[in-house]
mmCIF file of C-alpha atoms in Angstrom:
data_model
loop_
_atom_site.group_PDB
_atom_site.id
_atom_site.type_symbol
_atom_site.label_atom_id
_atom_site.label_comp_id
_atom_site.label_asym_id
_atom_site.label_seq_id
_atom_site.Cartn_x
_atom_site.Cartn_y
_atom_site.Cartn_z
ATOM 1 C CA GLU W 47 162.150 53.444 23.790
ATOM 2 C CA MET W 48 163.056 49.735 23.329
ATOM 3 C CA LEU W 49 166.888 50.396 22.550
ATOM 4 C CA ARG W 50 166.913 52.574 25.779
ATOM 5 C CA SER W 51 165.486 49.877 27.904
ATOM 6 C CA LEU W 52 168.001 47.393 26.281
ATOM 7 C CA VAL W 53 170.945 49.718 27.255
ATOM 8 C CA GLY W 54 169.609 50.252 30.704
ATOM 9 C CA SER W 55 169.336 46.521 31.130
ATOM 10 C CA GLU W 56 172.746 45.844 29.795
ATOM 11 C CA MET W 57 174.299 48.418 32.325
ATOM 12 C CA CYS W 58 172.216 46.772 35.132
ATOM 13 C CA ILE W 59 173.546 43.385 34.036
ATOM 14 C CA ARG W 60 177.062 44.700 34.215
ATOM 15 C CA ASP W 61 176.376 46.124 37.771
ATOM 16 C CA SER W 62 175.248 42.635 38.959
ATOM 17 C CA THR W 63 177.539 40.486 41.329
ATOM 18 C CA ASN W 64 179.537 37.475 39.843
ATOM 19 C CA ARG W 65 177.151 35.372 41.405
ATOM 20 C CA GLU W 66 174.049 36.929 39.995
ATOM 21 C CA LEU W 67 175.712 36.876 36.386
ATOM 22 C CA GLU W 68 176.209 33.096 37.028
ATOM 23 C CA ALA W 69 172.511 32.573 38.115
ATOM 24 C CA LEU W 70 171.205 35.087 35.369
ATOM 25 C CA PRO W 71 171.267 32.578 32.331
ATOM 26 C CA LEU W 72 170.013 29.738 34.491
ATOM 27 C CA PHE W 73 166.950 31.668 35.663
ATOM 28 C CA SER W 74 166.522 32.996 32.248
ATOM 29 C CA LYS W 75 166.385 29.271 30.885
ATOM 30 C CA GLY W 76 163.357 28.737 33.272
ATOM 31 C CA LEU W 77 165.249 26.860 36.131
ATOM 32 C CA ASN W 78 163.845 27.238 39.666
ATOM 33 C CA ALA W 79 165.838 28.410 42.745
ATOM 34 C CA LYS W 80 166.443 24.931 43.856
ATOM 35 C CA GLN W 81 167.824 23.778 40.524
ATOM 36 C CA VAL W 82 170.045 26.851 40.420
ATOM 37 C CA ALA W 83 171.163 26.173 44.127
ATOM 38 C CA GLN W 84 172.231 22.713 42.839
ATOM 39 C CA ILE W 85 174.177 23.910 39.987
ATOM 40 C CA LEU W 86 175.820 26.735 41.641
ATOM 41 C CA GLU W 87 176.328 24.796 44.747
ATOM 42 C CA ILE W 88 174.620 27.297 47.167
ATOM 43 C CA MET W 89 171.664 27.254 49.425
ATOM 44 C CA PRO W 90 168.287 27.598 47.745
ATOM 45 C CA LYS W 91 167.583 30.460 50.033
ATOM 46 C CA THR W 92 170.641 32.213 48.488
ATOM 47 C CA ALA W 93 169.349 31.435 44.908
ATOM 48 C CA HIS W 94 166.170 33.081 45.829
ATOM 49 C CA VAL W 95 167.947 36.163 47.061
ATOM 50 C CA HIS W 96 169.995 36.346 43.800
ATOM 51 C CA LYS W 97 166.822 35.922 41.664
ATOM 52 C CA ALA W 98 165.060 38.884 43.734
ATOM 53 C CA ASN W 99 168.216 40.909 43.057
ATOM 54 C CA ILE W 100 168.170 40.043 39.252
ATOM 55 C CA TYR W 101 164.635 40.826 38.954
ATOM 56 C CA SER W 102 165.010 44.223 40.873
ATOM 57 C CA LYS W 103 168.068 45.375 38.935
ATOM 58 C CA LEU W 104 166.500 44.396 35.589
ATOM 59 C CA ASN W 105 163.126 45.947 36.608
ATOM 60 C CA VAL W 106 161.282 42.789 35.610
ATOM 61 C CA THR W 107 158.429 40.858 37.128
ATOM 62 C CA THR W 108 158.011 37.925 35.197
ATOM 63 C CA SER W 109 160.237 35.025 33.779
ATOM 64 C CA PHE W 110 159.283 35.945 30.128
ATOM 65 C CA GLU W 111 160.594 39.426 30.573
ATOM 66 C CA LEU W 112 163.882 38.059 32.170
ATOM 67 C CA LEU W 113 164.115 35.771 28.946
ATOM 68 C CA LYS W 114 163.663 38.587 26.614
ATOM 69 C CA ILE W 115 166.367 40.861 28.273
ATOM 70 C CA ALA W 116 168.790 37.683 28.346
ATOM 71 C CA ILE W 117 168.301 37.070 24.795
ATOM 72 C CA ASP W 118 168.561 40.676 23.681
ATOM 73 C CA ALA W 119 171.513 41.050 25.660
ATOM 74 C CA GLY W 120 173.184 38.248 24.435
ATOM 75 C CA VAL W 121 173.342 36.355 27.876
ATOM 76 C CA ILE W 122 171.656 33.231 26.327
ATOM 77 C CA GLN W 123 171.088 32.218 22.774
ATOM 78 C CA LEU W 124 167.827 30.946 21.470
ATOM 79 C CA ASP W 125 169.449 27.455 20.579
ATOM 80 C CA GLU W 126 170.221 27.100 24.370
ATOM 81 C CA LEU W 127 166.360 26.732 25.151
ATOM 82 C CA THR W 128 165.750 23.599 23.082
#
């Protein structure tokens, strides 16, 4: 079950847009939409849309779920969180 979930998540990650892929590790690390917007040089509303799309595609509802998927899929490493 967990493997199927991870494989499904990885497929959804691959189906994400380039901007969503840029935003994914930032949101996974706990940054908010305003911070992500500043880093990616986009409008905060656009960052919110990317976050909503990421959560929807990965079927997550919490930042913890997003973090777990990002770590499991190799999008971010644990040492990046300190």
